[in-house]
Every structure is written in C-alpha cells, then in structure tokens.
Short mmCIF file of C-alpha atoms and ligand atoms in Angstrom, two decimals:
data_model
loop_
_atom_site.label_atom_id
_atom_site.label_comp_id
_atom_site.label_asym_id
_atom_site.label_seq_id
_atom_site.Cartn_x
_atom_site.Cartn_y
_atom_site.Cartn_z
CA MET A 1 -11.14 -64.80 -7.13
CA PRO A 2 -12.32 -63.21 -10.26
CA ALA A 3 -15.87 -61.98 -10.62
CA ASP A 4 -17.03 -64.97 -12.40
CA GLY A 5 -16.30 -67.19 -9.34
CA SER A 6 -13.71 -69.33 -11.32
CA THR A 7 -10.78 -70.25 -8.94
CA GLU A 8 -8.34 -70.40 -11.96
CA ARG A 9 -7.51 -67.35 -14.03
CA LYS A 10 -8.29 -68.45 -17.55
CA THR A 11 -6.12 -66.63 -20.16
CA ALA A 12 -8.31 -65.12 -22.83
CA PRO A 13 -7.23 -65.97 -26.28
CA ALA A 14 -4.28 -64.07 -27.44
CA SER A 15 -5.63 -61.00 -29.26
CA ASN A 16 -3.16 -58.17 -29.53
CA THR A 17 0.40 -58.64 -28.98
CA PRO A 18 1.95 -55.21 -28.32
CA PRO A 19 4.22 -54.10 -31.29
CA LEU A 20 6.87 -52.74 -29.01
CA SER A 21 9.37 -55.39 -27.71
CA ASN A 22 7.78 -55.88 -24.37
CA ALA A 23 10.25 -57.68 -22.38
CA LEU A 24 8.10 -57.54 -19.38
CA LYS A 25 5.88 -60.40 -18.37
CA ARG A 26 2.31 -59.68 -17.80
CA ASN A 27 1.26 -59.28 -14.02
CA ASP A 28 -0.55 -62.34 -13.14
CA GLY A 29 -1.48 -60.87 -9.72
CA THR A 30 -1.91 -62.67 -6.37
CA PRO A 31 -4.90 -63.58 -4.33
CA LEU A 32 -6.16 -60.60 -2.30
CA HIS A 33 -3.95 -59.91 0.52
CA VAL A 34 -5.65 -57.19 2.79
CA ASP A 35 -2.96 -57.66 5.36
CA TRP A 36 -0.40 -56.04 2.81
CA PHE A 37 -2.05 -52.68 3.24
CA GLU A 38 -4.76 -52.68 5.79
CA GLY A 39 -2.37 -51.13 8.43
CA ALA A 40 -0.63 -48.77 6.16
CA GLN A 41 -0.16 -45.17 7.37
CA VAL A 42 0.67 -42.25 5.05
CA ASN A 43 2.24 -39.22 6.39
CA THR A 44 0.43 -36.70 4.18
CA SER A 45 2.52 -33.66 5.14
CA ALA A 46 5.85 -35.69 4.78
CA ALA A 47 4.58 -36.71 1.16
CA GLU A 48 3.90 -33.18 0.33
CA ARG A 49 7.25 -31.95 1.60
CA ARG A 50 9.20 -34.55 -0.06
CA ALA A 51 7.14 -33.94 -3.44
CA ALA A 52 7.83 -30.16 -2.85
CA THR A 53 11.51 -30.47 -2.91
CA LEU A 54 11.88 -32.94 -5.70
CA THR A 55 12.80 -30.49 -8.43
CA THR A 56 14.95 -28.43 -6.07
CA ARG A 57 17.00 -31.24 -4.81
CA ARG A 58 18.00 -32.37 -8.18
CA THR A 59 18.38 -30.03 -11.06
CA VAL A 60 19.30 -31.11 -14.71
CA LYS A 61 22.06 -29.21 -16.38
CA LYS A 62 20.85 -27.17 -19.39
CA GLU A 63 22.53 -29.27 -22.00
CA TYR A 64 21.00 -32.35 -20.55
CA GLN A 65 17.44 -30.96 -20.30
CA ALA A 66 16.94 -31.56 -23.95
CA ALA A 67 17.86 -35.14 -23.69
CA TRP A 68 15.47 -35.65 -20.73
CA LEU A 69 12.68 -33.89 -22.65
CA VAL A 70 13.23 -36.23 -25.52
CA LYS A 71 13.15 -38.96 -23.40
CA ALA A 72 9.86 -37.77 -21.80
CA VAL A 73 8.17 -37.73 -25.38
CA THR A 74 9.24 -41.33 -25.83
CA LEU A 75 7.27 -42.17 -22.55
CA MET A 76 4.29 -40.24 -23.27
CA ASP A 77 0.88 -41.64 -24.00
CA LEU A 78 -0.08 -38.96 -26.52
CA THR A 79 -3.88 -38.69 -25.80
CA THR A 80 -7.15 -37.22 -27.24
CA LEU A 81 -10.18 -37.97 -25.09
CA ALA A 82 -12.68 -35.28 -26.15
CA GLY A 83 -16.45 -35.58 -26.92
CA ASP A 84 -15.65 -33.98 -30.26
CA ASP A 85 -12.91 -36.47 -31.24
CA THR A 86 -13.03 -37.39 -34.93
CA PRO A 87 -11.22 -40.18 -37.05
CA GLY A 88 -9.40 -37.10 -38.81
CA ARG A 89 -8.22 -35.60 -35.50
CA VAL A 90 -6.90 -39.09 -34.40
CA GLN A 91 -5.14 -39.51 -37.81
CA ARG A 92 -3.42 -36.21 -37.28
CA LEU A 93 -2.49 -36.92 -33.74
CA CYS A 94 -0.97 -40.38 -34.83
CA ALA A 95 1.11 -38.52 -37.49
CA LYS A 96 2.50 -36.42 -34.61
CA ALA A 97 3.06 -39.53 -32.75
CA ARG A 98 5.23 -40.88 -35.48
CA ARG A 99 7.17 -37.78 -35.74
CA PRO A 100 6.76 -35.72 -32.71
CA PHE A 101 9.54 -33.20 -33.57
CA ARG A 102 10.27 -31.25 -36.74
CA GLU A 103 13.12 -32.77 -39.02
CA ASP A 104 15.39 -29.80 -38.60
CA LEU A 105 15.21 -30.38 -34.79
CA VAL A 106 15.66 -33.98 -35.01
CA GLU A 107 18.78 -33.38 -37.24
CA ALA A 108 20.05 -30.73 -34.73
CA LEU A 109 19.88 -33.10 -31.87
CA GLY A 110 21.61 -35.86 -34.09
CA LEU A 111 18.65 -38.16 -33.85
CA GLN A 112 18.24 -38.92 -37.37
CA ALA A 113 19.31 -42.66 -37.13
CA ASN A 114 16.73 -43.30 -34.64
CA PRO A 115 14.14 -40.45 -34.59
CA PRO A 116 12.15 -40.34 -31.30
CA LYS A 117 8.42 -41.47 -31.31
CA VAL A 118 5.86 -41.58 -28.59
CA GLY A 119 5.09 -44.35 -26.05
CA ALA A 120 1.68 -44.92 -27.18
CA VAL A 121 -1.57 -43.24 -28.51
CA CYS A 122 -4.59 -43.11 -26.24
CA VAL A 123 -8.07 -42.73 -27.50
CA TYR A 124 -11.63 -43.67 -26.95
CA PRO A 125 -12.88 -47.06 -27.99
CA THR A 126 -14.56 -45.95 -31.15
CA MET A 127 -11.31 -44.17 -32.26
CA VAL A 128 -9.02 -47.22 -31.85
CA ALA A 129 -9.56 -48.45 -35.38
CA PRO A 130 -8.54 -45.24 -37.01
CA ALA A 131 -5.55 -45.12 -34.71
CA VAL A 132 -4.49 -48.72 -35.50
CA LYS A 133 -4.68 -47.97 -39.10
CA ALA A 134 -2.75 -44.80 -38.94
CA LEU A 135 0.03 -46.18 -36.69
CA GLU A 136 0.51 -49.46 -38.86
CA GLY A 137 3.96 -50.37 -39.07
CA SER A 138 5.19 -47.66 -36.60
CA GLY A 139 5.58 -49.94 -33.63
CA ILE A 140 3.53 -47.51 -31.48
CA PRO A 141 0.79 -49.21 -29.43
CA VAL A 142 -2.64 -47.84 -29.30
CA ALA A 143 -4.05 -47.47 -25.76
CA SER A 144 -7.93 -47.38 -25.42
CA VAL A 145 -9.79 -46.15 -22.28
CA ALA A 146 -12.66 -48.39 -21.36
CA THR A 147 -15.14 -49.50 -18.56
CA GLY A 148 -17.32 -46.43 -18.75
CA PHE A 149 -14.52 -43.87 -18.76
CA PRO A 150 -14.29 -41.56 -16.96
CA ALA A 151 -16.90 -42.34 -14.15
CA GLY A 152 -16.93 -46.07 -14.33
CA LEU A 153 -20.65 -46.03 -13.31
CA THR A 154 -22.11 -48.60 -15.61
CA PRO A 155 -22.95 -52.16 -15.01
CA LEU A 156 -19.94 -54.45 -14.97
CA LYS A 157 -21.10 -56.54 -17.82
CA GLN A 158 -21.24 -53.54 -20.18
CA ARG A 159 -17.77 -52.36 -18.85
CA LEU A 160 -16.17 -55.71 -19.77
CA GLU A 161 -18.00 -55.70 -23.14
CA GLU A 162 -16.42 -52.24 -23.77
CA ILE A 163 -12.93 -53.86 -23.05
CA HIS A 164 -13.72 -56.72 -25.46
CA TYR A 165 -14.84 -54.27 -28.22
CA ALA A 166 -11.57 -52.08 -27.73
CA VAL A 167 -9.29 -55.25 -27.84
CA GLY A 168 -11.25 -56.57 -30.80
CA GLU A 169 -10.74 -53.15 -32.62
CA GLY A 170 -6.94 -53.60 -31.99
CA ALA A 171 -6.11 -51.85 -28.83
CA HIS A 172 -2.90 -53.19 -27.35
CA GLU A 173 -3.44 -51.63 -23.99
CA ILE A 174 -6.61 -50.79 -21.90
CA ASP A 175 -6.81 -47.95 -19.48
CA ILE A 176 -9.81 -49.04 -17.24
CA VAL A 177 -11.37 -47.10 -14.37
CA ILE A 178 -12.12 -48.38 -11.05
CA THR A 179 -15.26 -47.80 -9.08
CA ARG A 180 -14.39 -45.28 -6.58
CA ALA A 181 -17.08 -46.20 -4.03
CA HIS A 182 -15.30 -49.53 -3.47
CA VAL A 183 -12.41 -47.59 -2.11
CA LEU A 184 -14.40 -45.04 -0.37
CA ASN A 185 -16.37 -47.96 1.43
CA GLY A 186 -13.32 -50.03 1.91
CA ASP A 187 -14.86 -52.92 0.19
CA TRP A 188 -11.51 -54.44 -1.13
CA GLN A 189 -12.87 -57.76 -2.30
CA ALA A 190 -15.24 -55.87 -4.78
CA LEU A 191 -12.51 -53.80 -6.11
CA TYR A 192 -10.26 -56.63 -6.48
CA ASP A 193 -12.87 -58.81 -8.19
CA GLU A 194 -13.80 -55.99 -10.70
CA VAL A 195 -10.13 -55.40 -11.67
CA ALA A 196 -9.46 -59.13 -11.98
CA ALA A 197 -12.34 -59.45 -14.25
CA MET A 198 -11.17 -56.48 -16.32
CA ARG A 199 -7.69 -58.11 -16.53
CA GLU A 200 -9.28 -61.43 -17.76
CA ALA A 201 -11.49 -59.53 -20.46
CA CYS A 202 -8.10 -57.83 -21.51
CA GLY A 203 -6.58 -60.97 -22.92
CA GLU A 204 -3.11 -60.08 -24.13
CA ALA A 205 -3.76 -56.37 -24.05
CA HIS A 206 -1.98 -54.59 -21.09
CA LEU A 207 -4.13 -53.35 -18.32
CA LYS A 208 -3.71 -49.91 -16.82
CA ALA A 209 -5.88 -49.33 -13.76
CA ILE A 210 -7.01 -45.68 -13.32
CA LEU A 211 -7.39 -44.98 -9.81
CA ALA A 212 -8.93 -41.56 -10.07
CA THR A 213 -6.94 -40.47 -7.01
CA GLY A 214 -8.75 -37.06 -7.15
CA ASP A 215 -12.02 -38.83 -5.96
CA LEU A 216 -10.37 -41.11 -3.22
CA LYS A 217 -10.10 -38.29 -0.55
CA THR A 218 -6.93 -39.51 1.23
CA LEU A 219 -3.40 -40.70 0.37
CA ARG A 220 -3.84 -43.75 2.49
CA ASN A 221 -6.89 -44.65 0.11
CA VAL A 222 -4.70 -43.98 -2.75
CA TYR A 223 -2.08 -46.53 -1.30
CA LYS A 224 -4.57 -49.22 -0.68
CA ALA A 225 -6.23 -49.06 -4.05
CA SER A 226 -2.98 -49.20 -5.47
CA MET A 227 -2.17 -52.31 -3.89
CA VAL A 228 -5.30 -53.99 -4.71
CA ALA A 229 -5.37 -53.03 -8.22
CA MET A 230 -1.84 -54.61 -8.53
CA GLN A 231 -2.86 -57.64 -6.70
CA ALA A 232 -5.81 -57.98 -9.12
CA GLY A 233 -3.51 -58.13 -12.19
CA ALA A 234 -2.89 -54.46 -13.12
CA ASP A 235 0.19 -54.07 -15.28
CA PHE A 236 0.29 -50.32 -14.68
CA ILE A 237 -1.52 -48.10 -12.05
CA LYS A 238 -2.51 -44.65 -13.37
CA THR A 239 -3.42 -41.68 -11.42
CA SER A 240 -6.39 -40.06 -13.21
CA THR A 241 -8.74 -39.87 -16.06
CA GLY A 242 -7.86 -36.18 -16.58
CA LYS A 243 -11.58 -35.34 -15.95
CA GLU A 244 -11.60 -35.18 -12.16
CA ASP A 245 -11.31 -31.84 -10.46
CA VAL A 246 -7.88 -32.86 -9.14
CA ASN A 247 -5.80 -35.09 -11.36
CA ALA A 248 -2.01 -36.11 -11.23
CA THR A 249 -0.07 -34.60 -8.39
CA LEU A 250 3.36 -35.31 -7.01
CA PRO A 251 2.32 -36.35 -3.50
CA VAL A 252 -0.19 -38.91 -4.83
CA SER A 253 2.41 -40.01 -7.61
CA LEU A 254 5.03 -40.57 -4.47
CA VAL A 255 2.39 -42.72 -2.64
CA MET A 256 1.68 -44.69 -5.81
CA CYS A 257 5.42 -45.31 -6.51
CA ARG A 258 5.91 -46.31 -2.85
CA ALA A 259 3.01 -49.00 -3.35
CA ILE A 260 4.88 -50.06 -6.62
CA ARG A 261 7.94 -50.45 -4.52
CA ASP A 262 6.38 -52.45 -1.85
CA TYR A 263 4.59 -54.63 -4.22
CA LEU A 264 8.03 -55.36 -5.72
CA ALA A 265 9.46 -56.37 -2.45
CA LEU A 266 6.58 -58.61 -1.78
CA THR A 267 6.24 -60.26 -5.14
CA GLY A 268 9.47 -59.65 -7.04
CA PHE A 269 7.22 -58.14 -9.90
CA LYS A 270 7.51 -54.76 -11.34
CA ILE A 271 4.44 -52.65 -12.05
CA GLY A 272 4.24 -49.59 -14.32
CA PHE A 273 3.14 -46.13 -13.40
CA LYS A 274 1.18 -43.54 -15.30
CA PRO A 275 0.52 -39.98 -14.12
CA ALA A 276 -2.13 -38.41 -16.25
CA GLY A 277 -4.20 -35.21 -16.18
CA GLY A 278 -2.99 -31.73 -15.97
CA LEU A 279 0.62 -32.29 -17.07
CA ARG A 280 1.12 -29.56 -19.49
CA THR A 281 4.63 -28.20 -19.24
CA ALA A 282 8.19 -29.32 -19.83
CA LYS A 283 8.81 -28.45 -16.23
CA ASP A 284 5.98 -31.11 -15.18
CA ALA A 285 7.70 -33.71 -17.30
CA MET A 286 10.97 -33.16 -15.62
CA ALA A 287 9.40 -33.18 -12.28
CA TRP A 288 7.86 -36.70 -12.82
CA LEU A 289 11.03 -38.17 -14.40
CA ILE A 290 13.01 -37.05 -11.44
CA LEU A 291 10.35 -38.57 -9.22
CA MET A 292 10.77 -41.92 -11.20
CA LYS A 293 14.51 -42.00 -11.11
CA GLU A 294 14.47 -41.26 -7.47
CA GLU A 295 11.69 -43.40 -6.19
CA LEU A 296 12.00 -46.43 -8.57
CA GLY A 297 15.29 -46.15 -10.59
CA ASN A 298 16.16 -46.33 -14.15
CA ASP A 299 13.87 -49.20 -15.04
CA TRP A 300 11.04 -46.93 -14.69
CA LEU A 301 12.48 -44.47 -17.13
CA GLU A 302 11.43 -46.87 -20.07
CA PRO A 303 7.92 -47.05 -21.77
CA ASP A 304 7.46 -50.71 -20.41
CA LEU A 305 7.08 -49.31 -16.90
CA PHE A 306 6.52 -45.60 -17.31
CA ARG A 307 4.10 -43.54 -19.39
CA ILE A 308 2.81 -39.83 -19.00
CA GLY A 309 -0.74 -39.53 -20.15
CA ALA A 310 -1.18 -36.11 -21.70
CA SER A 311 -3.06 -34.20 -24.42
CA SER A 312 -1.04 -30.98 -24.31
CA LEU A 313 2.33 -31.64 -23.06
CA LEU A 314 4.02 -32.36 -26.27
CA ALA A 315 3.53 -28.66 -27.55
CA ASP A 316 5.52 -27.12 -24.67
CA ILE A 317 8.27 -29.84 -24.89
CA GLU A 318 8.46 -28.94 -28.53
CA ARG A 319 8.64 -25.38 -27.68
CA GLN A 320 11.64 -25.98 -25.30
CA ILE A 321 13.35 -28.11 -27.67
CA GLU A 322 13.11 -25.44 -30.36
CA HIS A 323 14.57 -22.86 -27.89
CA TYR A 324 17.53 -25.17 -26.93
CA VAL A 325 18.27 -25.65 -30.67
CA THR A 326 17.60 -22.30 -32.07
CA GLY A 327 17.73 -20.22 -29.09
CA ARG A 328 14.34 -18.55 -29.53
CA TYR A 329 10.84 -19.68 -28.71
CA SER A 330 8.52 -20.35 -31.64
CA SER A 331 5.37 -18.85 -29.90
CA THR A 332 4.88 -15.98 -27.41
CA ILE A 333 3.97 -18.29 -24.68
CA ARG A 334 6.85 -19.42 -22.36
CA HIS A 335 7.11 -21.74 -19.70
CA ALA A 336 10.35 -21.35 -18.12
CA LEU A 337 12.07 -24.60 -17.21
CA ALA A 338 14.23 -23.05 -14.54
O1 G3H B 401 -4.39 -39.73 -20.03
C1 G3H B 401 -5.45 -39.25 -20.13
C2 G3H B 401 -5.71 -38.00 -19.66
O2 G3H B 401 -6.97 -37.41 -20.07
C3 G3H B 401 -4.78 -36.93 -20.08
O3 G3H B 401 -4.96 -35.60 -19.40
P1 G3H B 401 -4.79 -34.16 -20.07
O4 G3H B 401 -5.68 -33.92 -21.14
O5 G3H B 401 -4.95 -33.19 -18.81
O6 G3H B 401 -3.43 -34.06 -20.61
#
C-alpha cells in the first residue's frame, strides 16, 4: 500500500514521455509478497564461483569485440555525479553522449548510417535542465538521481519533492536510493512503501531503484531488497550509487539478475538491470554483457532493460575501438581485453 495510505495507485499526470521508443510498459508492481523471498537462500560461494568463470567460459572473438563494445556504449548511462559539476561540464558530456566516437572511427566501423549514441545521460537534479537543453532532438533520455542521493537519509517528504523537482526539470528517468536500514532491519513494508511512494512521485518518468548493495551486508539481503523494489514498482534495479566502499560486483549482479528472473516467472513482467559504480574498462563492460546474455537473454542487451552506469568507462572503450581500427592505442594507458 503506498505510503499515503491510499489503496489505489493513482497515476501522476503524464509529464515526461521518454524520447526513445519505449516499447516496455511501466511496472505497476504488485502488493507486497514477503513469501516470494522470505525463505530465499543464496549460496555465496557458488555465486562467486559462477561470477569468476563468466569471462573464461565465454570469450568473444576479436572481430566481434568491437561490435560488443559499441553495443555497450549504446547501453551506457553516461554519468557525471560530482560536487563540482557545472552546466558547462554537463553540456560537454551531452555532446559526447550524442557522438561518443570520433567520426573517422564511426566511418571505419561502417556506422555512418546510424551513428551510435549512449543510452542516457545521468546527472544531479539541478543539472537536469542543462542536460535536457543540450540533448534536445537527440532522443537521448536524461536520468536524474534523487531522494537524497547517495545516502538517502533525508525525510521522505523532501525526497519525494526532489523527484517532483527533477521530473519538473524534464528528467525522463529517476534513479532513487533506498533506505538501507529498512533492509538491514528486515522492515520490508517500510521499504515497499517508500519505493511505492517514489514510483508514484515519478509519474511517467521511469524509476530505477538503487539498492546500494555494498551497504546491504549479504547477498540474501540483496535478493530480498531486489524483490521488494520490483514489487513496489521499480522499472529497473540498480546496484550502487558509485559512492559506497564497494559498488557493482559480478556476484551481486548475478543475484539481482536471478531476482529479475524470478520476478518475471511470478508476474510475467520484465524488469531492467543497471550495474553502476567502478565499471572502468572495456573488459568490465564485456563481463557484464556476457552476464546479461547468459542470465537473462538478448532482451536484456537493449537499453529498455539494461544500462551501465559509468562516468569513466567510455574513455577506455574508445581506446579499444581506436586500437581495433588503427592497430594502435591513442594513449599510454592500456587495458588489455584478453
Ligand atoms: O551511476 C552512477 C555511478 O555514480 C557511476 O559510477 P562511476 O563514477 O564509478 O562510474
């Protein structure tokens, strides 16, 4: 039941229709079903073993790696979430979002007809307006963090007001943070109610629920928080803010993908996944793409269901693409893919 005590979920007035053709219906959620996860057991060592062998079990041939890396860029929430962010920096980021690769590389890859662009740009609420302006006509959605990002420890009323502000500024997607204490205390009703209230505040904007998994202590808590967030109406579940001591990891991502799979089996509804925080290299991008393909299938290799939240990943992917096209690296820093 939403936090305002209403039994019916009122749909807020339509505000921001995502510019990308979003074939996916919004997640209306379900009532809180604790029985769907209360007895869940997670074998941590098995999850860690499986995650560790992901990139060894399946390797991508050299000539296909470039294609996978271009795909990774189209799934990226190109992010700047720094205290010294400025409208100028956001404008430069949006220019990059529109044309992530140099023209000569786009031509060499034969992509002139449909040059790649990123999945979204992700910023703080007060940077939404400059991002919306800079991306006008691009079809690239603007995502805004909100609800007291990154700690989420402000009163719910203010956190909901922040969502309304970001949506009012033109954000198409809202990346909210959950109250970690609700998970650590097993207060599933409180977690459900806060996410449901945030979902309502989003109106037509898509909601990504940041679980801050590095603060949740166990993989079992990650699974439970994932299920509650989806039941409460999250369209995506996202690993981290990027500000925790431990952010996106493959074992955590594996558990969240299993939760998405279980939620699909229980409801017939597909929920998106977003790893974020610490994904820096092309090799990281490949690992998560392989995880999505293996765990959830090709539908989760599209921006409607998969995003990579990253502020510095694009640079390394560009370097790898340049090496693929020209045979040399443009800088002295090398991240071997192999
Ligand atoms: O999606 C949001 C994260 O802050 C991105 O983390 P990062 O800066 O480690 O790439």
